[in-house]
Amino acid sequence: MTILLTGDSITDCGRDRSDLTSLGEGYASLVAADTPEQRVINTGIGGNRVVDLQARWEEDVLAHSPEVLSIMIGINDTWRRYDSDDPTSAEAYESGYRDLLTRSRSAGVKRIILVEPFLLPVNADQWAWREDLDPKIQAVRRLAAEFDAEYLATDGPLTQTASRTSPEFLAHDGVHPTPTGHRFLADLWLDNYRR
């Protein structure tokens, strides 16, 4: 069985994009190590937003005919508003994401896991991002229900753990997980997958 994980840099995490067997050094590689009986593919690309996934969906996702598809996308749709004045509205995000899911269901993908984007603010400026990110998290929840997909909450569980440690313990810049953060994500993912 093929498990395909896709998204942005959190999924990519240094993989060799010219080698389909390269899984990077993040949660995708940990998922693969804990499911050795499955074929695991990582097609995450750093910096991607929903519109980028739409452009490469056929080649990087559907062409591999995954039985299990895991998508984590959205933090760059928020981040670019603040560092590049290049916002993605919640409506455009939801519409683009719906297109990905429609195409995936039409292609016969049976099991889809939607991993919500997350943010662990490490500085005061990042708290303002919640205004942009929270509606996108709500959009992913709606889409999971609409497409009968599995919904994997990460924002709350990571925040809860960070309150007992620190945000930097799990994501050094509030976005990109540390090795501990990747292990945490992988464990959440695997717990959901095995249910």
Tab-separated table of N, CA, C and O in Angstrom, residues 132-182:
chain	number	residue	atom	x	y	z
A	132	ASP	N	-5.379	35.476	10.771
A	132	ASP	CA	-5.370	34.935	9.420
A	132	ASP	C	-5.444	33.406	9.428
A	132	ASP	O	-6.141	32.805	8.607
A	133	LEU	N	-4.721	32.772	10.348
A	133	LEU	CA	-4.630	31.306	10.339
A	133	LEU	C	-5.887	30.630	10.860
A	133	LEU	O	-6.313	29.605	10.316
A	134	ASP	N	-6.490	31.165	11.900
A	134	ASP	CA	-7.630	30.476	12.518
A	134	ASP	C	-8.778	30.215	11.541
A	134	ASP	O	-9.342	29.110	11.540
A	135	PRO	N	-9.152	31.176	10.680
A	135	PRO	CA	-10.202	30.863	9.698
A	135	PRO	C	-9.790	29.767	8.709
A	135	PRO	O	-10.650	29.026	8.216
A	136	LYS	N	-8.522	29.655	8.444
A	136	LYS	CA	-8.048	28.585	7.549
A	136	LYS	C	-8.149	27.218	8.247
A	136	LYS	O	-8.515	26.217	7.623
A	137	ILE	N	-7.840	27.189	9.536
A	137	ILE	CA	-8.013	25.942	10.290
A	137	ILE	C	-9.487	25.538	10.277
A	137	ILE	O	-9.819	24.357	10.064
A	138	GLN	N	-10.379	26.502	10.449
A	138	GLN	CA	-11.815	26.204	10.397
A	138	GLN	C	-12.213	25.679	9.020
A	138	GLN	O	-13.060	24.768	8.907
A	139	ALA	N	-11.594	26.210	7.976
A	139	ALA	CA	-11.883	25.732	6.613
A	139	ALA	C	-11.487	24.272	6.454
A	139	ALA	O	-12.226	23.488	5.841
A	140	VAL	N	-10.341	23.894	7.004
A	140	VAL	CA	-9.908	22.492	6.900
A	140	VAL	C	-10.901	21.592	7.630
A	140	VAL	O	-11.232	20.498	7.153
A	141	ARG	N	-11.406	22.039	8.761
A	141	ARG	CA	-12.401	21.244	9.492
A	141	ARG	C	-13.661	21.055	8.660
A	141	ARG	O	-14.227	19.953	8.597
A	142	ARG	N	-14.136	22.121	8.021
A	142	ARG	CA	-15.326	22.011	7.178
A	142	ARG	C	-15.089	21.045	6.024
A	142	ARG	O	-15.951	20.225	5.693
A	143	LEU	N	-13.923	21.156	5.407
A	143	LEU	CA	-13.619	20.299	4.259
A	143	LEU	C	-13.504	18.834	4.651
A	143	LEU	O	-13.919	17.949	3.904
A	144	ALA	N	-12.963	18.575	5.824
A	144	ALA	CA	-12.881	17.189	6.296
A	144	ALA	C	-14.274	16.591	6.401
A	144	ALA	O	-14.517	15.445	5.980
A	145	ALA	N	-15.211	17.361	6.940
A	145	ALA	CA	-16.588	16.876	7.043
A	145	ALA	C	-17.225	16.731	5.665
A	145	ALA	O	-17.890	15.729	5.371
A	146	GLU	N	-16.995	17.702	4.804
A	146	GLU	CA	-17.605	17.698	3.473
A	146	GLU	C	-17.147	16.508	2.640
A	146	GLU	O	-17.936	15.925	1.882
A	147	PHE	N	-15.881	16.145	2.773
A	147	PHE	CA	-15.320	15.083	1.940
A	147	PHE	C	-15.153	13.758	2.687
A	147	PHE	O	-14.506	12.851	2.177
A	148	ASP	N	-15.726	13.656	3.870
A	148	ASP	CA	-15.614	12.447	4.675
A	148	ASP	C	-14.147	12.037	4.822
A	148	ASP	O	-13.780	10.866	4.659
A	149	ALA	N	-13.306	13.026	5.102
A	149	ALA	CA	-11.873	12.796	5.300
A	149	ALA	C	-11.581	12.799	6.794
A	149	ALA	O	-12.365	13.301	7.605
A	150	GLU	N	-10.464	12.222	7.163
A	150	GLU	CA	-10.042	12.236	8.563
A	150	GLU	C	-9.388	13.576	8.873
A	150	GLU	O	-8.661	14.118	8.046
A	151	TYR	N	-9.658	14.089	10.066
A	151	TYR	CA	-9.132	15.381	10.471
A	151	TYR	C	-8.142	15.183	11.608
A	151	TYR	O	-8.483	14.571	12.627
A	152	LEU	N	-6.932	15.652	11.408
A	152	LEU	CA	-5.900	15.512	12.437
A	152	LEU	C	-5.579	16.881	13.022
A	152	LEU	O	-4.985	17.736	12.360
A	153	ALA	N	-5.998	17.089	14.269
A	153	ALA	CA	-5.713	18.343	14.973
A	153	ALA	C	-4.254	18.362	15.411
A	153	ALA	O	-3.756	17.395	15.980
A	154	THR	N	-3.575	19.450	15.120
A	154	THR	CA	-2.185	19.620	15.551
A	154	THR	C	-1.998	20.908	16.351
A	154	THR	O	-1.185	20.960	17.265
A	155	ASP	N	-2.757	21.947	16.000
A	155	ASP	CA	-2.559	23.263	16.606
A	155	ASP	C	-2.798	23.222	18.116
A	155	ASP	O	-1.967	23.687	18.895
A	156	GLY	N	-3.902	22.645	18.525
A	156	GLY	CA	-4.209	22.543	19.953
A	156	GLY	C	-3.258	21.645	20.713
A	156	GLY	O	-2.702	22.044	21.753
A	157	PRO	N	-3.038	20.400	20.233
A	157	PRO	CA	-2.111	19.523	20.940
A	157	PRO	C	-0.694	20.086	21.058
A	157	PRO	O	-0.053	19.967	22.110
A	158	LEU	N	-0.195	20.725	20.001
A	158	LEU	CA	1.140	21.325	20.080
A	158	LEU	C	1.157	22.486	21.074
A	158	LEU	O	2.097	22.624	21.861
A	159	THR	N	0.115	23.323	21.046
A	159	THR	CA	0.038	24.452	21.973
A	159	THR	C	-0.019	23.964	23.415
A	159	THR	O	0.633	24.533	24.310
A	160	GLN	N	-0.783	22.915	23.640
A	160	GLN	CA	-0.894	22.361	24.988
A	160	GLN	C	0.462	21.868	25.490
A	160	GLN	O	0.860	22.138	26.631
A	161	THR	N	1.185	21.172	24.628
A	161	THR	CA	2.510	20.673	25.019
A	161	THR	C	3.487	21.826	25.206
A	161	THR	O	4.290	21.825	26.141
A	162	ALA	N	3.413	22.833	24.314
A	162	ALA	CA	4.308	23.993	24.440
A	162	ALA	C	4.079	24.743	25.742
A	162	ALA	O	5.015	25.341	26.292
A	163	SER	N	2.857	24.696	26.267
A	163	SER	CA	2.578	25.400	27.519
A	163	SER	C	3.303	24.751	28.698
A	163	SER	O	3.517	25.386	29.728
A	164	ARG	N	3.679	23.497	28.537
A	164	ARG	CA	4.412	22.798	29.602
A	164	ARG	C	5.922	22.843	29.369
A	164	ARG	O	6.688	22.491	30.266
A	165	THR	N	6.331	23.224	28.182
A	165	THR	CA	7.764	23.307	27.846
A	165	THR	C	8.034	24.731	27.371
A	165	THR	O	8.194	25.633	28.171
A	166	SER	N	8.064	24.915	26.049
A	166	SER	CA	8.144	26.236	25.425
A	166	SER	C	7.830	26.049	23.952
A	166	SER	O	8.019	24.949	23.416
A	167	PRO	N	7.359	27.105	23.276
A	167	PRO	CA	7.130	26.968	21.840
A	167	PRO	C	8.398	26.545	21.094
A	167	PRO	O	8.354	25.694	20.199
A	168	GLU	N	9.530	27.131	21.486
A	168	GLU	CA	10.797	26.834	20.791
A	168	GLU	C	11.222	25.381	20.955
A	168	GLU	O	11.970	24.861	20.133
A	169	PHE	N	10.756	24.712	21.986
A	169	PHE	CA	11.073	23.299	22.200
A	169	PHE	C	10.490	22.441	21.073
A	169	PHE	O	11.072	21.423	20.697
A	170	LEU	N	9.360	22.900	20.511
A	170	LEU	CA	8.673	22.137	19.465
A	170	LEU	C	8.850	22.724	18.071
A	170	LEU	O	8.807	21.995	17.079
A	171	ALA	N	9.018	24.050	17.982
A	171	ALA	CA	9.184	24.712	16.683
A	171	ALA	C	10.033	25.956	16.912
A	171	ALA	O	9.545	26.949	17.458
A	172	HIS	N	11.277	25.906	16.511
A	172	HIS	CA	12.245	26.962	16.862
A	172	HIS	C	11.818	28.352	16.424
A	172	HIS	O	12.115	29.340	17.089
A	173	ASP	N	11.077	28.442	15.277
A	173	ASP	CA	10.618	29.748	14.795
A	173	ASP	C	9.102	29.873	14.867
A	173	ASP	O	8.524	30.792	14.287
A	174	GLY	N	8.463	28.954	15.559
A	174	GLY	CA	7.013	28.955	15.664
A	174	GLY	C	6.307	28.180	14.571
A	174	GLY	O	5.112	27.905	14.671
A	175	VAL	N	7.047	27.835	13.521
A	175	VAL	CA	6.470	27.174	12.340
A	175	VAL	C	7.150	25.838	12.055
A	175	VAL	O	6.489	24.816	11.890
A	176	HIS	N	8.477	25.852	11.970
A	176	HIS	CA	9.226	24.652	11.564
A	176	HIS	C	9.571	23.811	12.789
A	176	HIS	O	10.272	24.295	13.684
A	177	PRO	N	9.106	22.571	12.825
A	177	PRO	CA	9.334	21.754	14.018
A	177	PRO	C	10.804	21.429	14.263
A	177	PRO	O	11.586	21.256	13.319
A	178	THR	N	11.139	21.339	15.526
A	178	THR	CA	12.414	20.766	15.957
A	178	THR	C	12.305	19.245	15.804
A	178	THR	O	11.220	18.722	15.525
A	179	PRO	N	13.390	18.497	16.004
A	179	PRO	CA	13.263	17.036	15.997
A	179	PRO	C	12.192	16.539	16.975
A	179	PRO	O	11.430	15.617	16.657
A	180	THR	N	12.100	17.173	18.140
A	180	THR	CA	11.056	16.801	19.104
A	180	THR	C	9.674	17.100	18.547
A	180	THR	O	8.734	16.309	18.698
A	181	GLY	N	9.535	18.241	17.884
A	181	GLY	CA	8.260	18.597	17.266
A	181	GLY	C	7.862	17.633	16.166
A	181	GLY	O	6.695	17.255	16.042
A	182	HIS	N	8.840	17.213	15.359
A	182	HIS	CA	8.548	16.234	14.302
A	182	HIS	C	8.133	14.889	14.902
A	182	HIS	O	7.219	14.240	14.388
